Amino acid sequence: AQPERTDRGTGWNVYDRLVATGDIGGSRFADVVGRDRTGVLWFYQGTGTGLARRVQVGGGWQAYDKLTAGSDLTGDGRADLVATDRSGVLWLYASTGSATKPFAPRKRIGGGWQTYDRITATGNIAGGRGGDLVARDRDGVLWLYLGKGDGTFTARTRVGGGWQQYDEIIGIGDADRDGRPDLLVEGETMYGAQFLSFYKGTGDSRAPFSARKKLWTLEELNNDRGLVF
């Protein structure tokens, strides 16, 4: 469907990273976390009509160069957050279902992730036991990490090359209401226009996405003239 913009207030420029997490606080609605420029992480619980007053999660989050959330990696029905530090270690922050203390203590679940310049939690796109991740390496190749449901992943699977054309790779949930999560990407055309495109999730780990469908240029989106899914 055509997107609808809603004003969520001012002052969000204090954050250098914002992540839509899915429901991690137990409200049944999607939540948001933001990292401020001093490295403090803040939690905003979804209310169904907006966001509740922020709650401080903790400091030291400047140690991470990549954050993503929205996949249930532990099999408890709640979305979790993962972060990579600058040495390439992948850390899992399992959600607790509590708005006052939304994450359990971190757990190391991998190394070598410095090879990637983007990681995105996708939800369960490939039919495994848990939520999945995709990661783009610095050559533009996209890789799928299939979640096992215990906070770990199977060996990576190559999705394909050419993904360096995108500035953003975003897990947007089940956008077309077919029961499988999908991807939204932002890139640039040869004429310099920024565009948004959609990759439909297939549920098949061997080919997790169907062919790209171009949706809008950002100019069309800003003018509320977007195409429909």
PDB file of C-alpha atoms in Angstrom:
ATOM      1  CA  ALA A   1       0.000   0.000   0.000  1.00  0.00           C
ATOM      2  CA  GLN A   2       1.041   3.606  -0.411  1.00  0.00           C
ATOM      3  CA  PRO A   3       2.968   4.760   2.689  1.00  0.00           C
ATOM      4  CA  GLU A   4       1.603   7.367   5.049  1.00  0.00           C
ATOM      5  CA  ARG A   5       3.908   9.706   6.937  1.00  0.00           C
ATOM      6  CA  THR A   6       3.116  10.511  10.566  1.00  0.00           C
ATOM      7  CA  ASP A   7       4.823  13.153  12.704  1.00  0.00           C
ATOM      8  CA  ARG A   8       6.536  11.573  15.743  1.00  0.00           C
ATOM      9  CA  GLY A   9       7.871  14.783  17.239  1.00  0.00           C
ATOM     10  CA  THR A  10      11.088  16.777  17.088  1.00  0.00           C
ATOM     11  CA  GLY A  11      14.535  16.409  18.615  1.00  0.00           C
ATOM     12  CA  TRP A  12      15.462  13.096  17.004  1.00  0.00           C
ATOM     13  CA  ASN A  13      18.692  14.636  15.690  1.00  0.00           C
ATOM     14  CA  VAL A  14      20.298  13.793  19.061  1.00  0.00           C
ATOM     15  CA  TYR A  15      20.613  10.198  17.812  1.00  0.00           C
ATOM     16  CA  ASP A  16      23.248   8.878  15.428  1.00  0.00           C
ATOM     17  CA  ARG A  17      21.452   5.532  15.064  1.00  0.00           C
ATOM     18  CA  LEU A  18      17.741   4.641  15.104  1.00  0.00           C
ATOM     19  CA  VAL A  19      16.539   1.040  14.871  1.00  0.00           C
ATOM     20  CA  ALA A  20      12.978  -0.251  14.514  1.00  0.00           C
ATOM     21  CA  THR A  21      13.080  -3.335  16.713  1.00  0.00           C
ATOM     22  CA  GLY A  22       9.676  -4.949  16.475  1.00  0.00           C
ATOM     23  CA  ASP A  23       7.928  -5.727  19.762  1.00  0.00           C
ATOM     24  CA  ILE A  24      10.616  -6.231  22.387  1.00  0.00           C
ATOM     25  CA  GLY A  25       8.828  -4.617  25.347  1.00  0.00           C
ATOM     26  CA  GLY A  26       5.686  -6.744  25.489  1.00  0.00           C
ATOM     27  CA  SER A  27       3.139  -4.158  24.305  1.00  0.00           C
ATOM     28  CA  ARG A  28       2.197  -6.069  21.115  1.00  0.00           C
ATOM     29  CA  PHE A  29       3.288  -3.004  19.130  1.00  0.00           C
ATOM     30  CA  ALA A  30       6.577  -2.263  17.400  1.00  0.00           C
ATOM     31  CA  ASP A  31       9.233  -0.376  19.387  1.00  0.00           C
ATOM     32  CA  VAL A  32      12.232   1.818  18.536  1.00  0.00           C
ATOM     33  CA  VAL A  33      15.695   2.240  20.038  1.00  0.00           C
ATOM     34  CA  GLY A  34      17.966   5.222  19.479  1.00  0.00           C
ATOM     35  CA  ARG A  35      21.656   5.672  20.273  1.00  0.00           C
ATOM     36  CA  ASP A  36      22.638   9.198  21.191  1.00  0.00           C
ATOM     37  CA  ARG A  37      25.974  10.769  20.339  1.00  0.00           C
ATOM     38  CA  THR A  38      27.434   9.968  23.757  1.00  0.00           C
ATOM     39  CA  GLY A  39      26.784   6.235  23.256  1.00  0.00           C
ATOM     40  CA  VAL A  40      23.672   5.923  25.438  1.00  0.00           C
ATOM     41  CA  LEU A  41      20.899   3.682  24.094  1.00  0.00           C
ATOM     42  CA  TRP A  42      17.274   4.737  24.635  1.00  0.00           C
ATOM     43  CA  PHE A  43      14.123   2.638  24.298  1.00  0.00           C
ATOM     44  CA  TYR A  44      10.784   3.904  22.975  1.00  0.00           C
ATOM     45  CA  GLN A  45       7.907   1.480  23.482  1.00  0.00           C
ATOM     46  CA  GLY A  46       5.186   1.421  20.833  1.00  0.00           C
ATOM     47  CA  THR A  47       1.681   2.247  21.998  1.00  0.00           C
ATOM     48  CA  GLY A  48      -0.280   1.479  18.845  1.00  0.00           C
ATOM     49  CA  THR A  49      -0.786   5.169  18.111  1.00  0.00           C
ATOM     50  CA  GLY A  50       2.722   6.459  18.800  1.00  0.00           C
ATOM     51  CA  LEU A  51       5.670   5.992  21.125  1.00  0.00           C
ATOM     52  CA  ALA A  52       5.821   6.169  24.923  1.00  0.00           C
ATOM     53  CA  ARG A  53       8.321   8.311  26.824  1.00  0.00           C
ATOM     54  CA  ARG A  54      11.857   7.044  26.324  1.00  0.00           C
ATOM     55  CA  VAL A  55      13.637   4.777  28.833  1.00  0.00           C
ATOM     56  CA  GLN A  56      17.428   4.663  29.187  1.00  0.00           C
ATOM     57  CA  VAL A  57      18.845   1.229  28.378  1.00  0.00           C
ATOM     58  CA  GLY A  58      22.480   1.974  29.160  1.00  0.00           C
ATOM     59  CA  GLY A  59      25.760   3.487  28.015  1.00  0.00           C
ATOM     60  CA  GLY A  60      28.749   2.254  26.051  1.00  0.00           C
ATOM     61  CA  TRP A  61      26.901   1.555  22.829  1.00  0.00           C
ATOM     62  CA  GLN A  62      29.383   3.639  20.830  1.00  0.00           C
ATOM     63  CA  ALA A  63      31.465   0.438  20.797  1.00  0.00           C
ATOM     64  CA  TYR A  64      29.219  -0.856  18.023  1.00  0.00           C
ATOM     65  CA  ASP A  65      29.429   0.135  14.364  1.00  0.00           C
ATOM     66  CA  LYS A  66      26.334  -1.790  13.248  1.00  0.00           C
ATOM     67  CA  LEU A  67      22.999  -2.428  15.010  1.00  0.00           C
ATOM     68  CA  THR A  68      19.941  -4.272  13.743  1.00  0.00           C
ATOM     69  CA  ALA A  69      16.823  -5.781  15.280  1.00  0.00           C
ATOM     70  CA  GLY A  70      13.477  -7.333  14.412  1.00  0.00           C
ATOM     71  CA  SER A  71      14.275 -11.051  14.111  1.00  0.00           C
ATOM     72  CA  ASP A  72      13.301 -13.526  16.829  1.00  0.00           C
ATOM     73  CA  LEU A  73      16.666 -15.244  17.128  1.00  0.00           C
ATOM     74  CA  THR A  74      16.021 -17.158  20.349  1.00  0.00           C
ATOM     75  CA  GLY A  75      12.645 -18.735  19.588  1.00  0.00           C
ATOM     76  CA  ASP A  76      10.712 -17.090  22.430  1.00  0.00           C
ATOM     77  CA  GLY A  77       8.350 -15.086  20.222  1.00  0.00           C
ATOM     78  CA  ARG A  78      10.096 -11.747  20.821  1.00  0.00           C
ATOM     79  CA  ALA A  79      12.318  -9.825  18.447  1.00  0.00           C
ATOM     80  CA  ASP A  80      15.985  -9.474  19.454  1.00  0.00           C
ATOM     81  CA  LEU A  81      18.836  -7.070  18.732  1.00  0.00           C
ATOM     82  CA  VAL A  82      22.320  -7.820  17.412  1.00  0.00           C
ATOM     83  CA  ALA A  83      25.330  -5.536  17.216  1.00  0.00           C
ATOM     84  CA  THR A  84      28.828  -5.778  15.751  1.00  0.00           C
ATOM     85  CA  ASP A  85      31.762  -4.127  17.450  1.00  0.00           C
ATOM     86  CA  ARG A  86      34.693  -2.654  15.559  1.00  0.00           C
ATOM     87  CA  SER A  87      36.760  -5.819  15.933  1.00  0.00           C
ATOM     88  CA  GLY A  88      34.072  -7.778  14.066  1.00  0.00           C
ATOM     89  CA  VAL A  89      32.454  -9.607  17.003  1.00  0.00           C
ATOM     90  CA  LEU A  90      28.700 -10.180  16.721  1.00  0.00           C
ATOM     91  CA  TRP A  91      26.771  -9.758  19.973  1.00  0.00           C
ATOM     92  CA  LEU A  92      23.220 -10.865  20.744  1.00  0.00           C
ATOM     93  CA  TYR A  93      20.961  -8.826  23.028  1.00  0.00           C
ATOM     94  CA  ALA A  94      17.962 -11.072  23.649  1.00  0.00           C
ATOM     95  CA  SER A  95      14.775  -9.180  24.442  1.00  0.00           C
ATOM     96  CA  THR A  96      13.119  -9.682  27.803  1.00  0.00           C
ATOM     97  CA  GLY A  97       9.563  -8.448  27.208  1.00  0.00           C
ATOM     98  CA  SER A  98      10.093  -5.703  29.806  1.00  0.00           C
ATOM     99  CA  ALA A  99       9.815  -2.035  28.896  1.00  0.00           C
ATOM    100  CA  THR A 100      12.022  -1.013  31.838  1.00  0.00           C
ATOM    101  CA  LYS A 101      14.811  -3.502  31.087  1.00  0.00           C
ATOM    102  CA  PRO A 102      14.288  -4.568  27.470  1.00  0.00           C
ATOM    103  CA  PHE A 103      17.472  -6.612  26.926  1.00  0.00           C
ATOM    104  CA  ALA A 104      19.231  -9.459  28.688  1.00  0.00           C
ATOM    105  CA  PRO A 105      23.035  -9.234  29.106  1.00  0.00           C
ATOM    106  CA  ARG A 106      24.813  -9.516  25.780  1.00  0.00           C
ATOM    107  CA  LYS A 107      26.068 -12.844  24.442  1.00  0.00           C
ATOM    108  CA  ARG A 108      28.866 -13.324  21.908  1.00  0.00           C
ATOM    109  CA  ILE A 109      27.584 -15.325  18.921  1.00  0.00           C
ATOM    110  CA  GLY A 110      30.258 -14.890  16.258  1.00  0.00           C
ATOM    111  CA  GLY A 111      33.386 -13.247  14.918  1.00  0.00           C
ATOM    112  CA  GLY A 112      34.693 -12.010  11.576  1.00  0.00           C
ATOM    113  CA  TRP A 113      31.774  -9.686  10.887  1.00  0.00           C
ATOM    114  CA  GLN A 114      34.076  -6.789  10.011  1.00  0.00           C
ATOM    115  CA  THR A 115      33.937  -8.126   6.455  1.00  0.00           C
ATOM    116  CA  TYR A 116      30.413  -6.692   6.195  1.00  0.00           C
ATOM    117  CA  ASP A 117      29.380  -3.074   5.781  1.00  0.00           C
ATOM    118  CA  ARG A 118      25.641  -3.724   6.299  1.00  0.00           C
ATOM    119  CA  ILE A 119      23.692  -6.210   8.400  1.00  0.00           C
ATOM    120  CA  THR A 120      19.904  -6.419   8.465  1.00  0.00           C
ATOM    121  CA  ALA A 121      17.530  -8.471  10.591  1.00  0.00           C
ATOM    122  CA  THR A 122      14.858  -9.776   8.249  1.00  0.00           C
ATOM    123  CA  GLY A 123      12.565 -11.886  10.391  1.00  0.00           C
ATOM    124  CA  ASN A 124      12.083 -15.479   9.303  1.00  0.00           C
ATOM    125  CA  ILE A 125      12.422 -15.162   5.539  1.00  0.00           C
ATOM    126  CA  ALA A 126      13.729 -18.615   4.744  1.00  0.00           C
ATOM    127  CA  GLY A 127      11.579 -21.117   6.619  1.00  0.00           C
ATOM    128  CA  GLY A 128      14.063 -22.047   9.360  1.00  0.00           C
ATOM    129  CA  ARG A 129      13.485 -22.332  13.100  1.00  0.00           C
ATOM    130  CA  GLY A 130      14.311 -18.727  13.948  1.00  0.00           C
ATOM    131  CA  GLY A 131      14.683 -15.244  12.568  1.00  0.00           C
ATOM    132  CA  ASP A 132      17.381 -14.596  10.003  1.00  0.00           C
ATOM    133  CA  LEU A 133      19.999 -11.988   9.080  1.00  0.00           C
ATOM    134  CA  VAL A 134      21.361 -10.795   5.772  1.00  0.00           C
ATOM    135  CA  ALA A 135      24.808  -9.214   5.534  1.00  0.00           C
ATOM    136  CA  ARG A 136      26.463  -7.360   2.653  1.00  0.00           C
ATOM    137  CA  ASP A 137      30.206  -7.699   2.235  1.00  0.00           C
ATOM    138  CA  ARG A 138      32.457  -4.956   0.914  1.00  0.00           C
ATOM    139  CA  ASP A 139      32.369  -6.433  -2.600  1.00  0.00           C
ATOM    140  CA  GLY A 140      28.589  -5.999  -2.738  1.00  0.00           C
ATOM    141  CA  VAL A 141      27.690  -9.656  -2.189  1.00  0.00           C
ATOM    142  CA  LEU A 142      24.662 -10.331   0.014  1.00  0.00           C
ATOM    143  CA  TRP A 143      24.770 -13.347   2.347  1.00  0.00           C
ATOM    144  CA  LEU A 144      21.955 -15.063   4.249  1.00  0.00           C
ATOM    145  CA  TYR A 145      22.419 -16.314   7.816  1.00  0.00           C
ATOM    146  CA  LEU A 146      19.581 -18.718   8.635  1.00  0.00           C
ATOM    147  CA  GLY A 147      18.572 -18.595  12.293  1.00  0.00           C
ATOM    148  CA  LYS A 148      18.479 -21.853  14.253  1.00  0.00           C
ATOM    149  CA  GLY A 149      16.151 -20.471  16.932  1.00  0.00           C
ATOM    150  CA  ASP A 150      18.752 -20.726  19.713  1.00  0.00           C
ATOM    151  CA  GLY A 151      20.559 -17.439  19.033  1.00  0.00           C
ATOM    152  CA  THR A 152      22.963 -18.950  16.481  1.00  0.00           C
ATOM    153  CA  PHE A 153      22.996 -19.362  12.704  1.00  0.00           C
ATOM    154  CA  THR A 154      23.717 -21.992  10.096  1.00  0.00           C
ATOM    155  CA  ALA A 155      26.642 -21.471   7.719  1.00  0.00           C
ATOM    156  CA  ARG A 156      26.070 -18.485   5.471  1.00  0.00           C
ATOM    157  CA  THR A 157      24.485 -18.836   2.011  1.00  0.00           C
ATOM    158  CA  ARG A 158      25.265 -16.558  -0.914  1.00  0.00           C
ATOM    159  CA  VAL A 159      22.206 -14.603  -2.103  1.00  0.00           C
ATOM    160  CA  GLY A 160      23.869 -12.702  -4.948  1.00  0.00           C
ATOM    161  CA  GLY A 161      26.079  -9.825  -6.012  1.00  0.00           C
ATOM    162  CA  GLY A 162      25.462  -6.228  -7.019  1.00  0.00           C
ATOM    163  CA  TRP A 163      24.053  -5.080  -3.701  1.00  0.00           C
ATOM    164  CA  GLN A 164      26.635  -2.280  -3.406  1.00  0.00           C
ATOM    165  CA  GLN A 165      24.215  -0.124  -5.425  1.00  0.00           C
ATOM    166  CA  TYR A 166      22.058   0.279  -2.306  1.00  0.00           C
ATOM    167  CA  ASP A 167      22.642   2.820   0.441  1.00  0.00           C
ATOM    168  CA  GLU A 168      20.131   1.163   2.776  1.00  0.00           C
ATOM    169  CA  ILE A 169      18.882  -2.434   3.143  1.00  0.00           C
ATOM    170  CA  ILE A 170      15.887  -2.604   5.479  1.00  0.00           C
ATOM    171  CA  GLY A 171      13.841  -5.484   6.832  1.00  0.00           C
ATOM    172  CA  ILE A 172      10.271  -4.154   6.705  1.00  0.00           C
ATOM    173  CA  GLY A 173       8.274  -7.172   7.823  1.00  0.00           C
ATOM    174  CA  ASP A 174       5.488  -8.672   5.736  1.00  0.00           C
ATOM    175  CA  ALA A 175       4.770  -5.715   3.467  1.00  0.00           C
ATOM    176  CA  ASP A 176       2.582  -7.593   0.978  1.00  0.00           C
ATOM    177  CA  ARG A 177       0.707  -9.693   3.573  1.00  0.00           C
ATOM    178  CA  ASP A 178       1.626 -13.095   2.170  1.00  0.00           C
ATOM    179  CA  GLY A 179       2.948 -14.396   5.498  1.00  0.00           C
ATOM    180  CA  ARG A 180       6.649 -13.861   4.710  1.00  0.00           C
ATOM    181  CA  PRO A 181       8.916 -10.908   5.582  1.00  0.00           C
ATOM    182  CA  ASP A 182      10.320  -8.722   2.807  1.00  0.00           C
ATOM    183  CA  LEU A 183      13.150  -6.240   2.157  1.00  0.00           C
ATOM    184  CA  LEU A 184      13.111  -2.564   1.219  1.00  0.00           C
ATOM    185  CA  VAL A 185      16.212  -1.036  -0.371  1.00  0.00           C
ATOM    186  CA  GLU A 186      17.254   2.503  -1.217  1.00  0.00           C
ATOM    187  CA  GLY A 187      19.660   3.283  -4.026  1.00  0.00           C
ATOM    188  CA  GLU A 188      20.550   5.686  -6.797  1.00  0.00           C
ATOM    189  CA  THR A 189      19.733   5.506 -10.510  1.00  0.00           C
ATOM    190  CA  MET A 190      22.150   6.391 -13.277  1.00  0.00           C
ATOM    191  CA  TYR A 191      20.439   9.803 -13.463  1.00  0.00           C
ATOM    192  CA  GLY A 192      21.106  10.612  -9.822  1.00  0.00           C
ATOM    193  CA  ALA A 193      17.569  10.099  -8.500  1.00  0.00           C
ATOM    194  CA  GLN A 194      17.204   8.199  -5.253  1.00  0.00           C
ATOM    195  CA  PHE A 195      14.725   5.324  -5.437  1.00  0.00           C
ATOM    196  CA  LEU A 196      13.096   2.726  -3.198  1.00  0.00           C
ATOM    197  CA  SER A 197      12.689  -0.887  -4.302  1.00  0.00           C
ATOM    198  CA  PHE A 198      11.088  -3.991  -2.850  1.00  0.00           C
ATOM    199  CA  TYR A 199      12.365  -7.573  -2.634  1.00  0.00           C
ATOM    200  CA  LYS A 200       9.570 -10.032  -1.873  1.00  0.00           C
ATOM    201  CA  GLY A 201      10.503 -12.835   0.545  1.00  0.00           C
ATOM    202  CA  THR A 202      10.025 -16.323  -0.890  1.00  0.00           C
ATOM    203  CA  GLY A 203      10.422 -18.590   2.162  1.00  0.00           C
ATOM    204  CA  ASP A 204      13.134 -20.543   0.294  1.00  0.00           C
ATOM    205  CA  SER A 205      16.651 -20.436   1.804  1.00  0.00           C
ATOM    206  CA  ARG A 206      18.179 -21.255  -1.598  1.00  0.00           C
ATOM    207  CA  ALA A 207      16.593 -18.175  -3.206  1.00  0.00           C
ATOM    208  CA  PRO A 208      15.152 -16.047  -0.382  1.00  0.00           C
ATOM    209  CA  PHE A 209      14.041 -13.100  -2.538  1.00  0.00           C
ATOM    210  CA  SER A 210      12.124 -12.704  -5.759  1.00  0.00           C
ATOM    211  CA  ALA A 211      13.151 -10.226  -8.443  1.00  0.00           C
ATOM    212  CA  ARG A 212      13.373  -6.597  -7.419  1.00  0.00           C
ATOM    213  CA  LYS A 213      10.330  -4.370  -7.873  1.00  0.00           C
ATOM    214  CA  LYS A 214      10.953  -0.639  -8.090  1.00  0.00           C
ATOM    215  CA  LEU A 215       8.428   1.307  -6.027  1.00  0.00           C
ATOM    216  CA  TRP A 216       9.128   5.035  -5.839  1.00  0.00           C
ATOM    217  CA  THR A 217      11.716   7.686  -6.310  1.00  0.00           C
ATOM    218  CA  LEU A 218      12.197   9.661  -3.106  1.00  0.00           C
ATOM    219  CA  GLU A 219      10.771  12.719  -4.863  1.00  0.00           C
ATOM    220  CA  GLU A 220       7.538  10.821  -5.556  1.00  0.00           C
ATOM    221  CA  LEU A 221       7.432   9.592  -1.976  1.00  0.00           C
ATOM    222  CA  ASN A 222       7.905  13.095  -0.572  1.00  0.00           C
ATOM    223  CA  ASN A 223       5.091  14.305  -2.836  1.00  0.00           C
ATOM    224  CA  ASP A 224       2.808  11.437  -1.743  1.00  0.00           C
ATOM    225  CA  ARG A 225       2.653  10.008  -5.254  1.00  0.00           C
ATOM    226  CA  GLY A 226       4.112   6.569  -4.502  1.00  0.00           C
ATOM    227  CA  LEU A 227       3.056   3.449  -6.364  1.00  0.00           C
ATOM    228  CA  VAL A 228       1.373   0.570  -4.536  1.00  0.00           C
ATOM    229  CA  PHE A 229       2.832  -2.869  -3.806  1.00  0.00           C
TER     230      PHE A 229
END
